JSON list of C-alpha atoms in Angstrom, two decimals:
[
{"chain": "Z", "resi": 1, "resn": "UNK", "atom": "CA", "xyz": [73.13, 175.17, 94.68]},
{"chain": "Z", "resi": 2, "resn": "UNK", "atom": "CA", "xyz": [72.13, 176.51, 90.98]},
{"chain": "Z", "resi": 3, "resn": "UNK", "atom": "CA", "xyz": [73.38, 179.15, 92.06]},
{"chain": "Z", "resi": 4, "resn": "UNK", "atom": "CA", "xyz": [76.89, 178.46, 93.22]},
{"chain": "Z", "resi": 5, "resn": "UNK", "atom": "CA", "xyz": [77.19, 176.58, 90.17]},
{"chain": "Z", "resi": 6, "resn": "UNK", "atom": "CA", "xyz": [77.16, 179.07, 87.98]},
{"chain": "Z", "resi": 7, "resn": "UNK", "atom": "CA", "xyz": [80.13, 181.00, 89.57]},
{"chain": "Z", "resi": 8, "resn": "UNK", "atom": "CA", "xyz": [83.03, 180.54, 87.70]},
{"chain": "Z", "resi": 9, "resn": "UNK", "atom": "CA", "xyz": [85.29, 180.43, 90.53]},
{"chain": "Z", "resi": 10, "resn": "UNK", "atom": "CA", "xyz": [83.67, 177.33, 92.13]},
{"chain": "Z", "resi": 11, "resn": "UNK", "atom": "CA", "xyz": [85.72, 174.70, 92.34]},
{"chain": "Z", "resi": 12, "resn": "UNK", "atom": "CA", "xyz": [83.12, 171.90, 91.57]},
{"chain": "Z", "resi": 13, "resn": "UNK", "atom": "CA", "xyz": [82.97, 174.03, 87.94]},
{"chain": "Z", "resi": 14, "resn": "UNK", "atom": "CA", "xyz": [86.20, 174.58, 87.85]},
{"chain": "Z", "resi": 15, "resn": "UNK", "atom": "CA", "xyz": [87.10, 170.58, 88.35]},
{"chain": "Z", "resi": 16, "resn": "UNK", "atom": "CA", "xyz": [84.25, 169.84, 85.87]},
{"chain": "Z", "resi": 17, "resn": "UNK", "atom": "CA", "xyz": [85.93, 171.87, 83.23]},
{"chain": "Z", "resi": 18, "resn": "UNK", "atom": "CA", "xyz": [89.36, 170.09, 84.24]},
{"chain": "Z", "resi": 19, "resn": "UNK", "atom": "CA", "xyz": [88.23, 166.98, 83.80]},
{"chain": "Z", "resi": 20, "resn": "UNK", "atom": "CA", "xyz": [85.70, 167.58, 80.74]},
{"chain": "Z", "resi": 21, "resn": "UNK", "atom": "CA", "xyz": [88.55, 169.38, 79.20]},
{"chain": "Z", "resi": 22, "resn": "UNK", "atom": "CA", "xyz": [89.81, 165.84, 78.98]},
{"chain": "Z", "resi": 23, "resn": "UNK", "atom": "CA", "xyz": [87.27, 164.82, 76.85]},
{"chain": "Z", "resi": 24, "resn": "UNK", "atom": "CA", "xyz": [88.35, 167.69, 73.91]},
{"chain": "Z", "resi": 25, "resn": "UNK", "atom": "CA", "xyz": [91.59, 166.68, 73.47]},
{"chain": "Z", "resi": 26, "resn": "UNK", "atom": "CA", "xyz": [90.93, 163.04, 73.67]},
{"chain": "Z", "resi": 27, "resn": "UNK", "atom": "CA", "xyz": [90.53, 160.90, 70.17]},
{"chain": "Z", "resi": 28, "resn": "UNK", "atom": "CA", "xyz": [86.60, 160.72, 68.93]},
{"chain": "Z", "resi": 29, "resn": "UNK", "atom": "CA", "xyz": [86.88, 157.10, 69.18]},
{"chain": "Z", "resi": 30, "resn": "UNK", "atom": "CA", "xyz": [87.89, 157.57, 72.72]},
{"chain": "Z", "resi": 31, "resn": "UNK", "atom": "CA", "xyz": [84.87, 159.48, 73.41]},
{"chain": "Z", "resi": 32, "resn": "UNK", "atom": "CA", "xyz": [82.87, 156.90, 72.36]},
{"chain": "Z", "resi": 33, "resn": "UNK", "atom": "CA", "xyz": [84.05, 154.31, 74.23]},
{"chain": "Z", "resi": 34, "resn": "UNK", "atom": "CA", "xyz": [83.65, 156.56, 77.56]},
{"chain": "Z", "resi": 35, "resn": "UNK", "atom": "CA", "xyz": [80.52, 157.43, 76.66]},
{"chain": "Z", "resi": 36, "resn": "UNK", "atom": "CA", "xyz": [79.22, 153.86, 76.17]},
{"chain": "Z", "resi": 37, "resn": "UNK", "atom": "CA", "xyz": [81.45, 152.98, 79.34]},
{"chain": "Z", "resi": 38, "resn": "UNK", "atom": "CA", "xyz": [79.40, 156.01, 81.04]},
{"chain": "Z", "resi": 39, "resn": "UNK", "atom": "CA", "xyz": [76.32, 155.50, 80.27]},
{"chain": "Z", "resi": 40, "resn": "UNK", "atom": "CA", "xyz": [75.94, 151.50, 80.10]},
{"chain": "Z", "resi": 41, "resn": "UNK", "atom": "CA", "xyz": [79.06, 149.56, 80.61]},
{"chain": "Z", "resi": 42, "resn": "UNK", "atom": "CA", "xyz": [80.30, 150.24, 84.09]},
{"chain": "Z", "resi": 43, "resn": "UNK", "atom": "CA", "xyz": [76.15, 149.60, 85.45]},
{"chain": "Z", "resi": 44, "resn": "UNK", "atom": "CA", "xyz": [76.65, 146.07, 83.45]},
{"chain": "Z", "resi": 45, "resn": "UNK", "atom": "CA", "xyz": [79.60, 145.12, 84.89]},
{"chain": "Z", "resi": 46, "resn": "UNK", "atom": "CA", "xyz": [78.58, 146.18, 88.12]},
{"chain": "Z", "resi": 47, "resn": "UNK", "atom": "CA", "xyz": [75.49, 143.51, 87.80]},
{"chain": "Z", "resi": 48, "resn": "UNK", "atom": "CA", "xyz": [77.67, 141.16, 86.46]},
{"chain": "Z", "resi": 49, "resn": "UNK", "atom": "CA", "xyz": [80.14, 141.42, 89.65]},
{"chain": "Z", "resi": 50, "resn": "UNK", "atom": "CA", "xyz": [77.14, 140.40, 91.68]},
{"chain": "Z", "resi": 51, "resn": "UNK", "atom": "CA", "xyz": [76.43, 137.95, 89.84]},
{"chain": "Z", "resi": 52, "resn": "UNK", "atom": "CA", "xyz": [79.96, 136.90, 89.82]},
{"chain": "Z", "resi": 53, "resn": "UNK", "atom": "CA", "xyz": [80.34, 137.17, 93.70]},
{"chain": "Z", "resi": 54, "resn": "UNK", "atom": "CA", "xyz": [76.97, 134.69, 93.91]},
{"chain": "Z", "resi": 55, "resn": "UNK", "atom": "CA", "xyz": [78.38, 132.27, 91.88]},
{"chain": "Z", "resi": 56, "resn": "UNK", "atom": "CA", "xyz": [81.77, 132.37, 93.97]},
{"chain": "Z", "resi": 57, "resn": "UNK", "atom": "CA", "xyz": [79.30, 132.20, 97.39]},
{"chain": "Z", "resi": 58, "resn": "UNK", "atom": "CA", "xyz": [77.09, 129.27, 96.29]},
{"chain": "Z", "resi": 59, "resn": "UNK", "atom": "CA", "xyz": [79.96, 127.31, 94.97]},
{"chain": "Z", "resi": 60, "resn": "UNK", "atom": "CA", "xyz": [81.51, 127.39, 98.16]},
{"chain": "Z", "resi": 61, "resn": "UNK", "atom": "CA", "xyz": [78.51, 126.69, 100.50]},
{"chain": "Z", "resi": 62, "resn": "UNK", "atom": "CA", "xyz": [78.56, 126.82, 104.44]},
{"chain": "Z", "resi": 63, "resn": "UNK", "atom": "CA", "xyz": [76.70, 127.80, 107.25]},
{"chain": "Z", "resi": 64, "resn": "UNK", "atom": "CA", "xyz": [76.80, 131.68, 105.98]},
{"chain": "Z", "resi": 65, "resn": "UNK", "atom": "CA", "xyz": [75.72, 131.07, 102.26]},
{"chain": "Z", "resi": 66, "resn": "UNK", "atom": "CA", "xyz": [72.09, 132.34, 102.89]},
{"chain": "Z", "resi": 67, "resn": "UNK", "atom": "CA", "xyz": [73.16, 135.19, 104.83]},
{"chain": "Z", "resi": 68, "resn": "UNK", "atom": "CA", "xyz": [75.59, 135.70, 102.26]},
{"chain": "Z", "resi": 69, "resn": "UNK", "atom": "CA", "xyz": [73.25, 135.56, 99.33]},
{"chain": "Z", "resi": 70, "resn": "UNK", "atom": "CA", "xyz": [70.78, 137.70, 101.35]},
{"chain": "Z", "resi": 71, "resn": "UNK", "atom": "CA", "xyz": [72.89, 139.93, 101.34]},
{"chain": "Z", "resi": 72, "resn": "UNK", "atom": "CA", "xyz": [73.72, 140.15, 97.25]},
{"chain": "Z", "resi": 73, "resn": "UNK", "atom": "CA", "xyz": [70.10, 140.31, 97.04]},
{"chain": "Z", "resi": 74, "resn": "UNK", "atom": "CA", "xyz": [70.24, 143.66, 98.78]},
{"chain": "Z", "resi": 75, "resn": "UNK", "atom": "CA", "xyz": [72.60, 144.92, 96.74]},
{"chain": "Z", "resi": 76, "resn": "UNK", "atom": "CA", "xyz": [70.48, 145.33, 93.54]},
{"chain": "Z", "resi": 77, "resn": "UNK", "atom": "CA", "xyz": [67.43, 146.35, 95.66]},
{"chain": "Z", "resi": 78, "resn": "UNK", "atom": "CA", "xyz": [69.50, 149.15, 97.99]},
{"chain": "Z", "resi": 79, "resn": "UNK", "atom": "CA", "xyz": [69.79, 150.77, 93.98]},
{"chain": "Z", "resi": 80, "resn": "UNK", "atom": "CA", "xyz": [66.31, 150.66, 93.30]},
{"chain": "Z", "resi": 81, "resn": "UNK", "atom": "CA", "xyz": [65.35, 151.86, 96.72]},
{"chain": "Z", "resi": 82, "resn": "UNK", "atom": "CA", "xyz": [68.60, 154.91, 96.89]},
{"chain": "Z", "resi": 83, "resn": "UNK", "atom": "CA", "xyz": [66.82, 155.99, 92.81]},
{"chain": "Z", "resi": 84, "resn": "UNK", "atom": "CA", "xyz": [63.52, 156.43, 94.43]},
{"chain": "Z", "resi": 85, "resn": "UNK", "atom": "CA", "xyz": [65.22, 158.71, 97.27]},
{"chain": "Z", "resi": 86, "resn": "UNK", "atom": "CA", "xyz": [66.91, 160.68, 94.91]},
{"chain": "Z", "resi": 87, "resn": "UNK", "atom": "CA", "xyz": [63.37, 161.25, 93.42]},
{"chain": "Z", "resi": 88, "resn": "UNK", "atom": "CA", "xyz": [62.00, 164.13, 95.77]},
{"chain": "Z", "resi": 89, "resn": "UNK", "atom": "CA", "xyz": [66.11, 164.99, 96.08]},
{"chain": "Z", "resi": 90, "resn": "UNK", "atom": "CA", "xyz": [66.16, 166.13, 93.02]},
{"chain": "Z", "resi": 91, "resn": "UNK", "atom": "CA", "xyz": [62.93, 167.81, 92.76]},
{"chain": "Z", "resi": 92, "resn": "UNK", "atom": "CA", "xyz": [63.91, 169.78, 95.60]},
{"chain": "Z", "resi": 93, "resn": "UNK", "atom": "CA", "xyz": [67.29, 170.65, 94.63]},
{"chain": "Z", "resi": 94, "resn": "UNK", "atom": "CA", "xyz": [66.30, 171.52, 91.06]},
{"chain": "Z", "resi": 95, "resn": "UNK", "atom": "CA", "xyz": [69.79, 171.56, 89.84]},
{"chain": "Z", "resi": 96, "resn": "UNK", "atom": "CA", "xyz": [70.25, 171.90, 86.10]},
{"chain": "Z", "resi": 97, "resn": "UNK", "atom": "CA", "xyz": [72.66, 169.69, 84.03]},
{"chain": "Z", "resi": 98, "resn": "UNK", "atom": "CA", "xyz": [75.62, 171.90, 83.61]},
{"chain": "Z", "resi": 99, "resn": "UNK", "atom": "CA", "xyz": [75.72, 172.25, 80.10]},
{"chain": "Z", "resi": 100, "resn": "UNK", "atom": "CA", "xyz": [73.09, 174.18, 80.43]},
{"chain": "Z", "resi": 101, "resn": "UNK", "atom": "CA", "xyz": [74.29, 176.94, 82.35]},
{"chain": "Z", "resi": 102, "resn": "UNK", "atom": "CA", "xyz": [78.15, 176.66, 81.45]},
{"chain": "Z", "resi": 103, "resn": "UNK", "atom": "CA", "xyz": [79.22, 177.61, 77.61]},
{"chain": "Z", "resi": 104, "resn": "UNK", "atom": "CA", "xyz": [82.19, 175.57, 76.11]},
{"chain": "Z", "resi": 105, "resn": "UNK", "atom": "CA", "xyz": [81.76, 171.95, 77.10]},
{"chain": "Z", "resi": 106, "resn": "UNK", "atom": "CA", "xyz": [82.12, 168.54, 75.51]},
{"chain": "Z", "resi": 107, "resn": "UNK", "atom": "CA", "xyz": [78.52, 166.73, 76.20]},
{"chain": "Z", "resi": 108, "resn": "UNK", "atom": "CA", "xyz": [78.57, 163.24, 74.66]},
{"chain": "Z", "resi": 109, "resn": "UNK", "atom": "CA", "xyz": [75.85, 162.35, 75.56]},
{"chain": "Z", "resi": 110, "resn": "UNK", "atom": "CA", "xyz": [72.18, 164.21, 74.13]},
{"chain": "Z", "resi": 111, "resn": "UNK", "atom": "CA", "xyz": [68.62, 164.03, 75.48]},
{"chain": "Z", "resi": 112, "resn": "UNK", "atom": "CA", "xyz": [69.20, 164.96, 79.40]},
{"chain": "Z", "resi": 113, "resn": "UNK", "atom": "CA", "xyz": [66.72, 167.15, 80.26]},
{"chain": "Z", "resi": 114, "resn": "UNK", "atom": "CA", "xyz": [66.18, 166.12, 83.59]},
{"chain": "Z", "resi": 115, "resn": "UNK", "atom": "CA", "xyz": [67.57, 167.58, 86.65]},
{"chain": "Z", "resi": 116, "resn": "UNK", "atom": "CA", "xyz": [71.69, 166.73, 87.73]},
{"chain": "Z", "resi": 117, "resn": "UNK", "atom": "CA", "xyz": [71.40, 166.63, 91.15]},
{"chain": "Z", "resi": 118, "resn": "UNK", "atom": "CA", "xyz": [72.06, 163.79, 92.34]},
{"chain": "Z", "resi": 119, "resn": "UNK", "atom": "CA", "xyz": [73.59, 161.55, 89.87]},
{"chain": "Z", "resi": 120, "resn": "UNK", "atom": "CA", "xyz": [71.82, 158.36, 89.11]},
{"chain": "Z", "resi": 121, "resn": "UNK", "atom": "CA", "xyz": [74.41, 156.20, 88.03]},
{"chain": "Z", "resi": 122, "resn": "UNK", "atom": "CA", "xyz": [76.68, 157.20, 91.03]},
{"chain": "Z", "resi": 123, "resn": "UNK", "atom": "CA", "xyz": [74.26, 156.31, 93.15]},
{"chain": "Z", "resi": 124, "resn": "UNK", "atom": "CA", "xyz": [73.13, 153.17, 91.54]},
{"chain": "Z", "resi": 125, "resn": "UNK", "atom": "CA", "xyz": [76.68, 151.80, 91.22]},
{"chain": "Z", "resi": 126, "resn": "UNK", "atom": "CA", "xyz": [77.74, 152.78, 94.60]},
{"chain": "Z", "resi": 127, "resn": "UNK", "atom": "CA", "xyz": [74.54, 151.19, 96.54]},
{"chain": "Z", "resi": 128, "resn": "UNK", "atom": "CA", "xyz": [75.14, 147.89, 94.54]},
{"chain": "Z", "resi": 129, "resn": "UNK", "atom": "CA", "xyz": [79.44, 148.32, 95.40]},
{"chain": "Z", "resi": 130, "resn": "UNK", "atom": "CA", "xyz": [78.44, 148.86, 99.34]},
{"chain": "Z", "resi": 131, "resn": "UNK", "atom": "CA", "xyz": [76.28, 146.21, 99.22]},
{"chain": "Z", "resi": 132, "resn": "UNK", "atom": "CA", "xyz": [78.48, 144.08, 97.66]},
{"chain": "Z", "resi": 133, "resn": "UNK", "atom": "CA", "xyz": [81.31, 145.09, 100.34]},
{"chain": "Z", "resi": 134, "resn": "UNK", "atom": "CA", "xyz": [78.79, 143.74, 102.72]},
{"chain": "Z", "resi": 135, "resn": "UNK", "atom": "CA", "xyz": [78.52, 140.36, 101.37]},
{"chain": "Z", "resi": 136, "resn": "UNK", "atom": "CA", "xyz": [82.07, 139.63, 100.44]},
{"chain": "Z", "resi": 137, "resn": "UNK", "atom": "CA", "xyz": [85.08, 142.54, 100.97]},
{"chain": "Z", "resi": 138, "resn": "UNK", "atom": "CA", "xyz": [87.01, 141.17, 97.78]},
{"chain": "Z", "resi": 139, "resn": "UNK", "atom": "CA", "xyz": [84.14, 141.69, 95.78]},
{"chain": "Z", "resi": 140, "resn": "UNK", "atom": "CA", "xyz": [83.00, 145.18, 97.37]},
{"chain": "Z", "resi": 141, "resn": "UNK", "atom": "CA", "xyz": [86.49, 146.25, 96.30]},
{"chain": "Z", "resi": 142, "resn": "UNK", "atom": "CA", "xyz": [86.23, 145.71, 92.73]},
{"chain": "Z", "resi": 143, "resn": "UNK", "atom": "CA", "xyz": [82.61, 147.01, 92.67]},
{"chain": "Z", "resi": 144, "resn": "UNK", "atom": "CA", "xyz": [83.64, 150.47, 94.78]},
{"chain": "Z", "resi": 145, "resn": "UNK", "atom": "CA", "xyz": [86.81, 150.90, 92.17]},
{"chain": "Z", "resi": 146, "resn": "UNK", "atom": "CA", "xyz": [84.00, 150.68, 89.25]},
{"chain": "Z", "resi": 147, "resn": "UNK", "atom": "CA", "xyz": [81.51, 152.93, 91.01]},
{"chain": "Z", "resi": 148, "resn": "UNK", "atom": "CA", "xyz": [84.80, 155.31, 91.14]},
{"chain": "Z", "resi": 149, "resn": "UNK", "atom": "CA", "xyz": [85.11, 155.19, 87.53]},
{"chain": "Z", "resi": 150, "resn": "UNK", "atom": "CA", "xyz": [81.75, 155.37, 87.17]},
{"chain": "Z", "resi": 151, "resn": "UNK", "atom": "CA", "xyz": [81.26, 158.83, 88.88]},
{"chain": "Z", "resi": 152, "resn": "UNK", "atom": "CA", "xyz": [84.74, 160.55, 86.63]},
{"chain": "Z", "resi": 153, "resn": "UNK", "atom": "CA", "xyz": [82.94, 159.36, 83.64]},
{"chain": "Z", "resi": 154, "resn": "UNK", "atom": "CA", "xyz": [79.71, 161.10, 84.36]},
{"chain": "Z", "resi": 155, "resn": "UNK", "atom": "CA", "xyz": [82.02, 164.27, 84.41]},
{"chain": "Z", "resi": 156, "resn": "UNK", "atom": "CA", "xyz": [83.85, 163.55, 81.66]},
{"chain": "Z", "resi": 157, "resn": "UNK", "atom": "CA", "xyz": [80.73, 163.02, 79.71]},
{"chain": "Z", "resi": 158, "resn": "UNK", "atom": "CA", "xyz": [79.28, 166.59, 80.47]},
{"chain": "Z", "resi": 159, "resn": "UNK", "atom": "CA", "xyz": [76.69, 165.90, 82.15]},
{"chain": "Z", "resi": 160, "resn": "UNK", "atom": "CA", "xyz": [77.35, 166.15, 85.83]},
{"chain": "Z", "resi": 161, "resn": "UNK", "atom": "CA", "xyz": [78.79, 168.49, 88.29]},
{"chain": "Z", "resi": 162, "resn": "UNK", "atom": "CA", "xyz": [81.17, 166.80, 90.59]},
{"chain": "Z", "resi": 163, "resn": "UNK", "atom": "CA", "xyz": [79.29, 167.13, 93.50]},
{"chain": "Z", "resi": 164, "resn": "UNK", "atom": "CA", "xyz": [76.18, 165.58, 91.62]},
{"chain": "Z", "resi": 165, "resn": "UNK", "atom": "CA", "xyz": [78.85, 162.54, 91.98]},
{"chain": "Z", "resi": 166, "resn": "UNK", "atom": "CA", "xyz": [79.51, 163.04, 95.28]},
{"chain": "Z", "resi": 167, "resn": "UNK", "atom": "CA", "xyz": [76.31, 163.32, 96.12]},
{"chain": "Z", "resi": 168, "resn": "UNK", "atom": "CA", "xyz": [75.50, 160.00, 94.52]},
{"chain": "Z", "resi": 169, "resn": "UNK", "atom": "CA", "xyz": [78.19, 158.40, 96.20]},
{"chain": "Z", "resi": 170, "resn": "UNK", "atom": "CA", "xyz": [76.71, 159.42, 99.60]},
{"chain": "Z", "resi": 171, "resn": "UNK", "atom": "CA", "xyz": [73.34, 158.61, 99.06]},
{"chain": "Z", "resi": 172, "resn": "UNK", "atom": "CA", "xyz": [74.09, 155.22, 97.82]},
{"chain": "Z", "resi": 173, "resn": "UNK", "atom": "CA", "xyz": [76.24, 154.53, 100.90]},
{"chain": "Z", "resi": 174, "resn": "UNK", "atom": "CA", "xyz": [73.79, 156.01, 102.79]},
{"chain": "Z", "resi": 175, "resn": "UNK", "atom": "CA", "xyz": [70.96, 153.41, 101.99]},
{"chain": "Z", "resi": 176, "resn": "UNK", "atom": "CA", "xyz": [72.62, 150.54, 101.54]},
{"chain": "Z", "resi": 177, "resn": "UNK", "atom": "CA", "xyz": [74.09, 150.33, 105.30]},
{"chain": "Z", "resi": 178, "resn": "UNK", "atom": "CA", "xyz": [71.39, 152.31, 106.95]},
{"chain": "Z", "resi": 179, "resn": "UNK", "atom": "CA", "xyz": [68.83, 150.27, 105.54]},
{"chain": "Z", "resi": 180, "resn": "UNK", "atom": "CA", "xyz": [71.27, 146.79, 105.50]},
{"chain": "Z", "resi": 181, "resn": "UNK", "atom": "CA", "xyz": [70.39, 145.44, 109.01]},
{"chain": "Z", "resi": 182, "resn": "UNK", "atom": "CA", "xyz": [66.73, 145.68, 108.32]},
{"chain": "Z", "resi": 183, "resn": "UNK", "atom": "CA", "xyz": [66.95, 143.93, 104.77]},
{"chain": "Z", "resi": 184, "resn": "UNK", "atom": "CA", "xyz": [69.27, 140.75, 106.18]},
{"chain": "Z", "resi": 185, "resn": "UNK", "atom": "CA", "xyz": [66.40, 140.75, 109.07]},
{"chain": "Z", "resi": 186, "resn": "UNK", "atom": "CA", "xyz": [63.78, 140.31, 106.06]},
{"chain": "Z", "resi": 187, "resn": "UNK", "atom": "CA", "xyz": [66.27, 138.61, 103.46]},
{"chain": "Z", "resi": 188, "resn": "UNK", "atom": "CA", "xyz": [68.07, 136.20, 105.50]},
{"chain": "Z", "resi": 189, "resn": "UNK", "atom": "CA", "xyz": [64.94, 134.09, 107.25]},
{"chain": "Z", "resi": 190, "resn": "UNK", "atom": "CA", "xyz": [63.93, 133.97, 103.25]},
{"chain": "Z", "resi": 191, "resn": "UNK", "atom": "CA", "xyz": [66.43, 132.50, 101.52]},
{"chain": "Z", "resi": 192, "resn": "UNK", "atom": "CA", "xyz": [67.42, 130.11, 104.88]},
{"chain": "Z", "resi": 193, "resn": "UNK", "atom": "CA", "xyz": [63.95, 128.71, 103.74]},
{"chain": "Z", "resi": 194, "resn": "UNK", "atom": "CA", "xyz": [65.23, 128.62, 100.04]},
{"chain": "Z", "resi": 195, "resn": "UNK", "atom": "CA", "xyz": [68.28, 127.08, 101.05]},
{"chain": "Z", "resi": 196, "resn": "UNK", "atom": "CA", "xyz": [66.30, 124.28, 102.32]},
{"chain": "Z", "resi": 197, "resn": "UNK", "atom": "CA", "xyz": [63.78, 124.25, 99.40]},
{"chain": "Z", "resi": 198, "resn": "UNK", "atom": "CA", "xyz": [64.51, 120.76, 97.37]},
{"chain": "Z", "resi": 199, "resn": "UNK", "atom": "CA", "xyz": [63.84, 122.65, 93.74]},
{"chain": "Z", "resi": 200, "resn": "UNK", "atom": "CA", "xyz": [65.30, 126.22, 94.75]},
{"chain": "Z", "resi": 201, "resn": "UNK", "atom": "CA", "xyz": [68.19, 125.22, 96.87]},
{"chain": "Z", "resi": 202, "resn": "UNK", "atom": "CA", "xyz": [70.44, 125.76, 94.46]},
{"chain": "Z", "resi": 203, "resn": "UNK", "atom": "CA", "xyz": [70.19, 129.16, 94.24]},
{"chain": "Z", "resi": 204, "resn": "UNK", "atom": "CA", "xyz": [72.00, 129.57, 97.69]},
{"chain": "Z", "resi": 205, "resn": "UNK", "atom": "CA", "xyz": [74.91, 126.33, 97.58]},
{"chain": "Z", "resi": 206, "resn": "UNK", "atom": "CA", "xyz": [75.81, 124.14, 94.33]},
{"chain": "Z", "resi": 207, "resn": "UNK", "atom": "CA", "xyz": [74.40, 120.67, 94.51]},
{"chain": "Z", "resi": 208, "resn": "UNK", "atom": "CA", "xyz": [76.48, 118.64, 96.67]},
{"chain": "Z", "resi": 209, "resn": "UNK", "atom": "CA", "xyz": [77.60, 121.21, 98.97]},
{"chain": "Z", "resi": 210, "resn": "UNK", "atom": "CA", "xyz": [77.43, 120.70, 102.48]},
{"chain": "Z", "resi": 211, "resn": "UNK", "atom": "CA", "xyz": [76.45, 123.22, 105.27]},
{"chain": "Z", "resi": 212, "resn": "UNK", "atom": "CA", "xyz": [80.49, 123.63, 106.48]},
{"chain": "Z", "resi": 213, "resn": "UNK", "atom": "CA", "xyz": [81.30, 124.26, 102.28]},
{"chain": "Z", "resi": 214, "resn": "UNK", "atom": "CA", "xyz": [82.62, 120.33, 101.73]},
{"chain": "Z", "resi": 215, "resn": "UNK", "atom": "CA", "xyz": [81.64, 117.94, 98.99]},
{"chain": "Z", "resi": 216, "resn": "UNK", "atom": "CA", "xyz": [78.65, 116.57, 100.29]},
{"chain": "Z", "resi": 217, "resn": "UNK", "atom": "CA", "xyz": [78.56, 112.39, 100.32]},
{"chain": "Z", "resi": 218, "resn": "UNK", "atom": "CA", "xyz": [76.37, 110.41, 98.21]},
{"chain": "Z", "resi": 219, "resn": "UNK", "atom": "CA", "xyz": [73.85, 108.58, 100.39]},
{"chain": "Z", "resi": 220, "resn": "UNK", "atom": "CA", "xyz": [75.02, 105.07, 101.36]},
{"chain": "Z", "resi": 221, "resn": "UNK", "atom": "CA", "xyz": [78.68, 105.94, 100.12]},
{"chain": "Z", "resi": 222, "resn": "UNK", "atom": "CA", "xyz": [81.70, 105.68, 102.29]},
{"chain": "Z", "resi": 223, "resn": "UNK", "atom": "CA", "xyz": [84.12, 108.09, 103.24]},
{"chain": "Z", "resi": 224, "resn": "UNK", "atom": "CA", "xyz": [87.68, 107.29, 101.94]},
{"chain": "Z", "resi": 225, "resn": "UNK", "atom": "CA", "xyz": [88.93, 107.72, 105.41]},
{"chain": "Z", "resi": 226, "resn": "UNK", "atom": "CA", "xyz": [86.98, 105.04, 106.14]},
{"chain": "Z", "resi": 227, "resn": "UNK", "atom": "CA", "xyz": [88.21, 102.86, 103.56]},
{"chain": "Z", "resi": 228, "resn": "UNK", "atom": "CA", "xyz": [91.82, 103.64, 104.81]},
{"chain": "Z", "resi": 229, "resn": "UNK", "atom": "CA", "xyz": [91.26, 103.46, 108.44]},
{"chain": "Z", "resi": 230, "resn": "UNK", "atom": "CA", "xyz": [89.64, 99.08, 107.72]},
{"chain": "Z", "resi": 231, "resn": "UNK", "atom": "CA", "xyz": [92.45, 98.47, 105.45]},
{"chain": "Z", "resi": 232, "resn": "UNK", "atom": "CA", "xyz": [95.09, 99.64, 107.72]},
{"chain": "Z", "resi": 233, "resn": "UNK", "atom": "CA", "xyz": [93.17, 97.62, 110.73]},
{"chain": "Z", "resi": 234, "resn": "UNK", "atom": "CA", "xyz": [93.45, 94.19, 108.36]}
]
């Protein structure tokens, strides 16, 4: 793969010049912001879109909140676990960063030294946005549009070949539903017993939520059907 890469008429360098090219004629303030975007931004809003979507699934309670919330757990872990694949990946693709082999483009960011295929931020953001889609499809949307983004920036930034992004992309898919029905297995029983848990329930509905996602009753209170229903009968 080193090798195709440093063909000029490949595509995937071609398409990295095209879209690094970007990066010259664009403002130096610009640059910055992508690079910070790049590098952090897009992996914190990522979390914070989890974090987001649990708020959103506890809030509204019901019977599926813990198989809900089991699932947002995976997210973050299908990451962790897609990095470590990409471990031996790219030890045995031992692809170099393409600045190093092609003359002429705009790195922002310094220090890589490590190997570019696959990308690690591709891959991180799109585990977390597939396992996201899993738990709630609105969510998944918004976290698959910022894995997107995620992957031109790497590009943009200099310091991935397209098809490191690609790559990324597929491995993170990859792990997150290949390895999905086995985590809810694991996940699910786990935070069912959560859910129940008098101190730690909260973590899977807001206090006062009921198993079908209504404002659970106050002991000893009466409904205000109820009230209705023996006024009407006097």
């Amino acid at each position: 793969m080193a090798g195709l890469a440093a063909s000029g008429s490949n595509p995937d360098v071609d398409l990295l010049y095209d879209i690094n090219g970007l990066a010259k004629d664009a403002p130096v303030w610009f640059d910055r912001v992508m690079e910070y975007v790049g590098e952090y931004g897009i992996l914190l809003a990522t979390v914070l879109l989890v974090l987001g979507c649990w708020l959103s699934v506890r809030k509204r309670g019901g019977e599926e909140a813990a198989s809900s919330v089991a699932a947002l757990v995976w997210a973050p872990l299908a990451a962790g676990v897609a990095v470590l694949v990409n471990v031996p990946i790219r030890g045995f693709v031992e692809r170099p960063r393409p600045f190093l082999q092609h003359e002429g483009l705009e790195v922002l960011v310094s220090g890589k030294t490590d190997y570019s295929f696959v990308s690690d931020h591709a891959t991180i953001t799109m585990a977390m946005a597939v396992g996201l889609f899993v738990a709630n499809r609105k969510f998944g949307f918004f976290g698959i549009g910022l894995a997107l983004l995620e992957g031109f920036c790497r590009v943009y930034m200099g310091v991935h070949y397209p098809t490191d992004v690609i790559g990324g992309f597929a491995l993170g898919t990859a792990v997150a539903l290949l390895l999905s029905p086995l985590a809810m297995a694991l996940l699910t029983p786990l935070m069912r017993a959560i859910e129940r848990s008098p101190r730690m329930g909260w973590l899977i509905r807001a206090r006062g939520k009921s198993y079908d996602g209504q404002d659970a009753l106050i002991p000893g209170a009466r409904k205000e059907t109820d009230a209705e229903e023996r006024d009407l009968a006097a």
